[in-house]
Every structure is written in structure tokens, then in C-alpha cells.
mmCIF file of C-alpha atoms in Angstrom:
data_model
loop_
_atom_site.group_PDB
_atom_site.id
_atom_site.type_symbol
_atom_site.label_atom_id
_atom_site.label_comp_id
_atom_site.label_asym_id
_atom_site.label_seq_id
_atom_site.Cartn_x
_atom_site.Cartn_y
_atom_site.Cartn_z
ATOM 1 C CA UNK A 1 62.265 2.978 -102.886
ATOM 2 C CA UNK A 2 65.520 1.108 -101.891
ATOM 3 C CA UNK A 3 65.329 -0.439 -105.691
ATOM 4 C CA UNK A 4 65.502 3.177 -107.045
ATOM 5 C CA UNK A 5 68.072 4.705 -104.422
ATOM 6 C CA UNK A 6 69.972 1.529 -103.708
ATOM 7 C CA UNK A 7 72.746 2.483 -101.483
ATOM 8 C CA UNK A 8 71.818 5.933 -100.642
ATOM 9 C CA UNK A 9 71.913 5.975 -97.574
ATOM 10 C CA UNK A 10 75.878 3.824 -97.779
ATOM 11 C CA UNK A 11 76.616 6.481 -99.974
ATOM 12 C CA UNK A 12 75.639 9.726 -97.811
ATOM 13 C CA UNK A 13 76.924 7.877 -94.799
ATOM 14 C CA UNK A 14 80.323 7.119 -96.767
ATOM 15 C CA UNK A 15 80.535 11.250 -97.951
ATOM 16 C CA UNK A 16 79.681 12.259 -93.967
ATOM 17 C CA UNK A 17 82.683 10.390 -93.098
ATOM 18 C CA UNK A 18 84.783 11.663 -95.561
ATOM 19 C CA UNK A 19 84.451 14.969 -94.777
ATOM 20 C CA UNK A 20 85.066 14.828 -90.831
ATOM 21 C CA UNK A 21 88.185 13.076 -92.203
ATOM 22 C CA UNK A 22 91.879 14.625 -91.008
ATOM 23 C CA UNK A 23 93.210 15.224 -95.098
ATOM 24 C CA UNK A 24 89.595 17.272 -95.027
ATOM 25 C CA UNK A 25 89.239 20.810 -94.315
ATOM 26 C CA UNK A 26 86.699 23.733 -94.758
ATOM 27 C CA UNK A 27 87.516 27.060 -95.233
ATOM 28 C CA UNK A 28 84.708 29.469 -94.624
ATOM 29 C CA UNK A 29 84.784 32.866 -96.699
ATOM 30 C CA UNK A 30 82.944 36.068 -96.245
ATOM 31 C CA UNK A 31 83.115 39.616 -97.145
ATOM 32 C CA UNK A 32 83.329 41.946 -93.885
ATOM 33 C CA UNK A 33 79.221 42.808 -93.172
ATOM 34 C CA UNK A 34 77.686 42.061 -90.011
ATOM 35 C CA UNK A 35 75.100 39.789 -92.074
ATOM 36 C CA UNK A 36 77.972 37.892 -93.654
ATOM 37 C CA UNK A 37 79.761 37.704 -90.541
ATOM 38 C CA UNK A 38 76.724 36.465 -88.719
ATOM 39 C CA UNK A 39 76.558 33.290 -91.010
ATOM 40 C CA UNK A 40 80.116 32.408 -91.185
ATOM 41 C CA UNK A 41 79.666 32.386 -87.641
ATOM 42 C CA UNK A 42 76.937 29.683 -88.092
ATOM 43 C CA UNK A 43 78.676 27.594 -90.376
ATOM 44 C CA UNK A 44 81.869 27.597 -88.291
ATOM 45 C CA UNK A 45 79.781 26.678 -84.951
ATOM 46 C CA UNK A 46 77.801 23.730 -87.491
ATOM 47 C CA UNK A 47 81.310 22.502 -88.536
ATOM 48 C CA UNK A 48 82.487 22.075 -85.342
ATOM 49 C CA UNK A 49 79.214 20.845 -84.427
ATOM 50 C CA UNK A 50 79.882 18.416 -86.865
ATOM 51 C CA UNK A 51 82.759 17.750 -86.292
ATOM 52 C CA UNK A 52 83.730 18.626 -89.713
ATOM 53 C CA UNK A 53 87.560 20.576 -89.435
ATOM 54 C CA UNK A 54 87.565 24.123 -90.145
ATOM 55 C CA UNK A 55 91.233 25.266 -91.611
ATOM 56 C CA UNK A 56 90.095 29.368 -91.147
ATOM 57 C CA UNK A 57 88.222 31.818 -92.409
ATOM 58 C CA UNK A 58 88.878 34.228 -95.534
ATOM 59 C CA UNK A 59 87.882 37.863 -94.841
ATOM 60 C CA UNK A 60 87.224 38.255 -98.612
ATOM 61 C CA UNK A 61 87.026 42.451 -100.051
ATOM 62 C CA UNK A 62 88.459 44.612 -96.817
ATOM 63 C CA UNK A 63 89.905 48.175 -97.149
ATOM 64 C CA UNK A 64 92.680 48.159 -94.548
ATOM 65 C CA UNK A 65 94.329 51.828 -94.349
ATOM 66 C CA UNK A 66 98.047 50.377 -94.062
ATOM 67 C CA UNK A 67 100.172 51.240 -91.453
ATOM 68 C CA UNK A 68 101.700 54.837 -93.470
ATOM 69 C CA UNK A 69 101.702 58.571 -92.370
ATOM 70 C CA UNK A 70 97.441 58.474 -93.590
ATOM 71 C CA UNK A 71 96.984 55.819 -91.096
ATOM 72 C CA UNK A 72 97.504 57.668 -88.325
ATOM 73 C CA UNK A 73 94.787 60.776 -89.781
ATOM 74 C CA UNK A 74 91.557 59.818 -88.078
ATOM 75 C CA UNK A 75 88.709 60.505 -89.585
ATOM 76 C CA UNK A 76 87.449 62.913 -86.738
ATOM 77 C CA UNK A 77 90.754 64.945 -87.421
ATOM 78 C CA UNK A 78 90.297 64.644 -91.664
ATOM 79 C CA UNK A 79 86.614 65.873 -91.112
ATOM 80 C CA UNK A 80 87.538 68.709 -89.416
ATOM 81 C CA UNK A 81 90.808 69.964 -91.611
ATOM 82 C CA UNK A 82 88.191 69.291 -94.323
ATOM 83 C CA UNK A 83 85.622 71.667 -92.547
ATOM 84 C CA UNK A 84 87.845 74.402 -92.450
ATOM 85 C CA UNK A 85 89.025 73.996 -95.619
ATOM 86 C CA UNK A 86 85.202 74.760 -96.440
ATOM 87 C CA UNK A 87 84.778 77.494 -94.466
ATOM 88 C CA UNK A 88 87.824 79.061 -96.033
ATOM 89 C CA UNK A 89 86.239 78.195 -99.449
ATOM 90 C CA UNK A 90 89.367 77.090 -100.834
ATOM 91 C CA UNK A 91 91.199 74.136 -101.821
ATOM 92 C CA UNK A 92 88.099 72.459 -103.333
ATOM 93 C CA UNK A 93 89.917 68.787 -104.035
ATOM 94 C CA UNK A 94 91.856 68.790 -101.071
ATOM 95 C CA UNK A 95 88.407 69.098 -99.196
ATOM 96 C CA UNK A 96 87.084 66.240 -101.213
ATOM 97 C CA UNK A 97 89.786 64.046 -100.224
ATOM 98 C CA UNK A 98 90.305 64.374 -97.118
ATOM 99 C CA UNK A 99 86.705 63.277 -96.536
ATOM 100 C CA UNK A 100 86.743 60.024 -98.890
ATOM 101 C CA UNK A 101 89.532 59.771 -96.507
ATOM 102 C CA UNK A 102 87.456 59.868 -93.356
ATOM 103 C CA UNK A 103 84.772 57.680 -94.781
ATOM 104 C CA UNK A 104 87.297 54.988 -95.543
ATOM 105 C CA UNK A 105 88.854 55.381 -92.184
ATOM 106 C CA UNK A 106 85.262 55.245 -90.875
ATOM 107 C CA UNK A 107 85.028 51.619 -93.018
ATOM 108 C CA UNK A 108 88.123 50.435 -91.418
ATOM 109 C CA UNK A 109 87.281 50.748 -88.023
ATOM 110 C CA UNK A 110 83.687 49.377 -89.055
ATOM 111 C CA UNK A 111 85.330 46.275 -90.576
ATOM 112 C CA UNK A 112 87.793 46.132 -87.608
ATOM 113 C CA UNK A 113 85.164 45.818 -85.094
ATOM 114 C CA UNK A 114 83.367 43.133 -86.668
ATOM 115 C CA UNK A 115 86.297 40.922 -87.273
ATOM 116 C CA UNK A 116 87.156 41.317 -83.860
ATOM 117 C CA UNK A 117 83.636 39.927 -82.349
ATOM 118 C CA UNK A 118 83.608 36.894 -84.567
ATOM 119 C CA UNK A 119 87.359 36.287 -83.857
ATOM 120 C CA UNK A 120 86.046 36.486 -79.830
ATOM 121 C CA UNK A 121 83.336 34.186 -80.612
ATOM 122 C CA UNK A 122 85.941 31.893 -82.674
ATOM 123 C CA UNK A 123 89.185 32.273 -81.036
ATOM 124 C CA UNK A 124 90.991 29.034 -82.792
ATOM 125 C CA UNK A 125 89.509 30.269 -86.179
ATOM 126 C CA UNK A 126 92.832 31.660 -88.109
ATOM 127 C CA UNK A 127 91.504 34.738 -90.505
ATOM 128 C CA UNK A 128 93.102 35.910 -93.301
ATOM 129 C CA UNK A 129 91.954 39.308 -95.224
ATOM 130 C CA UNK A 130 91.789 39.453 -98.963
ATOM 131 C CA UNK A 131 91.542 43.315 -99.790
ATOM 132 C CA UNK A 132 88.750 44.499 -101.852
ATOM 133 C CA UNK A 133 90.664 44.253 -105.503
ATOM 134 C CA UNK A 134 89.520 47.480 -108.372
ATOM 135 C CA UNK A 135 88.023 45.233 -110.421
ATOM 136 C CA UNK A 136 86.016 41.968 -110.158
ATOM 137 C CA UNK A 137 88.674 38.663 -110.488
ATOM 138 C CA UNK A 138 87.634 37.105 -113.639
ATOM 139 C CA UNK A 139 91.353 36.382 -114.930
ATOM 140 C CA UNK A 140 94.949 34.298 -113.602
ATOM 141 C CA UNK A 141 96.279 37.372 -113.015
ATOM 142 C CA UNK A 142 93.606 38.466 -110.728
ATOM 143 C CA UNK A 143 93.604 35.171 -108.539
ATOM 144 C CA UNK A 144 97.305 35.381 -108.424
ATOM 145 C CA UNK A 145 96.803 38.856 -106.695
ATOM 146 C CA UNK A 146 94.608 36.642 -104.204
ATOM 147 C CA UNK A 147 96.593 34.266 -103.583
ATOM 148 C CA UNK A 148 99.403 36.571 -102.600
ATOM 149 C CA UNK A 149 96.809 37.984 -100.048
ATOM 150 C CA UNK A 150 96.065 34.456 -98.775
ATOM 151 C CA UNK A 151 100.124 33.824 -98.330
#
């Protein structure tokens, strides 16, 4: 076997090395679902395990609401203007929108809550979030508009 694979073993030692190395660094990337959270969370506790350096983590495809005036409309609050707008049977789209409007909030605060627990678990692990973009990114133009999320 060491005939056909001579030097494997150099070689895989060699790569290991390289990796743990200080000009190396991981990035771990994952969209914002407790199953995708879960194994980012493994692979940052294997790097360190590892000893392999981890540079952060890329919340990739969030919905953050922003910080404007429909920030501060919960979704409790949109449901129930959006209730009465029902009852009234009136003002058919503004019903409509004010509960996408709740069921985004409602994926915020989902989203929000899970980055939280695996920044608790990984306190030194920088994130940065990478909204959820219209389209898929297939294009410059649409990893441009990612890498003016990533700063």
C-alpha cells in the first residue's frame, strides 16, 4: 500500500498543519434555522476542537425589520388592527398587509432568538447577517450586494 499512496500520510499530516496555521481561517455560514444553527454550532465547537481558527460566522438569508416607524408595530398589535379591519369588512389590502406584516415580524423574532442561543453558546464567534436577497445570487452584481452586507 505505501508503494501506491507513498506519502499520504506526509501529505495529510502537512494539510492538518496548514490549516491550524495563523494566515488560516474558517468562516462558518448558515441560513437562520434551528437545524442549520445546530450544525454550525458543531463545526465551530470541532474547529476549536481542532484547533483550526474560526474568523466568524455568516448568518446567510435573514429578514431583519430595520429599525423604521414598522419596526416598532408588533405583530400582536398588526394582528389585531388587521382583525378589526375584518370585522369591519373593509379595507381588504390593508388587512392583507398588515398580516404579512405580523408574520414577518413573527420571523424576526424567530431568527432573533436563535442567533442569540448560538451567540451564548459561542460568545467569541463574531456574526455577520446577510439578508435574504429577491432573487437567488447567480451574477457580480448580486455578490457585490453581499459583500456590502459582509462590510
Amino acid at each position: 500500500l505505501d508503494t501506491m499512496f507513498g506519502g499520504f500520510r506526509e501529505r495529510a499530516d502537512q494539510t492538518y498543519r496548514l490549516l491550524q496555521a495563523p494566515g488560516t481561517s474558517f468562516l462558518v455560514v448558515a441560513s437562520p434555522e434551528q437545524d442549520a444553527l445546530r450544525e454550525a454550532s458543531y463545526f465551530a465547537e470541532r474547529l476549536a476542537a481542532e484547533r483550526m481558527p474560526l474568523a466568524g460566522m455568516v448568518l446567510n438569508r435573514t429578514h431583519p425589520v430595520g429599525n423604521g416607524g414598522l419596526a416598532r408595530l408588533t405583530a400582536a398589535r398588526a394582528v389585531a388592527a388587521a382583525d378589526n379591519l375584518q370585522e369591519q369588512d373593509t379595507f381588504g389590502l390593508t388587512e392583507r398587509l398588515l398580516r404579512l406584516h405580523a408574520d414577518r415580524m413573527a420571523v424576526a423574532v424567530r431568527e432573533s432568538r436563535l442567533r442569540d442561543r448560538f451567540q451564548a453558546a459561542h460568545p467569541a464567534v463574531p456574526i455577520v447577517e446577510v439578508p435574504a436577497q429577491a432573487e437567488d445570487v447567480h451574477d457580480l452584481a448580486g455578490l457585490r450586494t453581499i459583500g456590502a452586507a459582509l462590510g
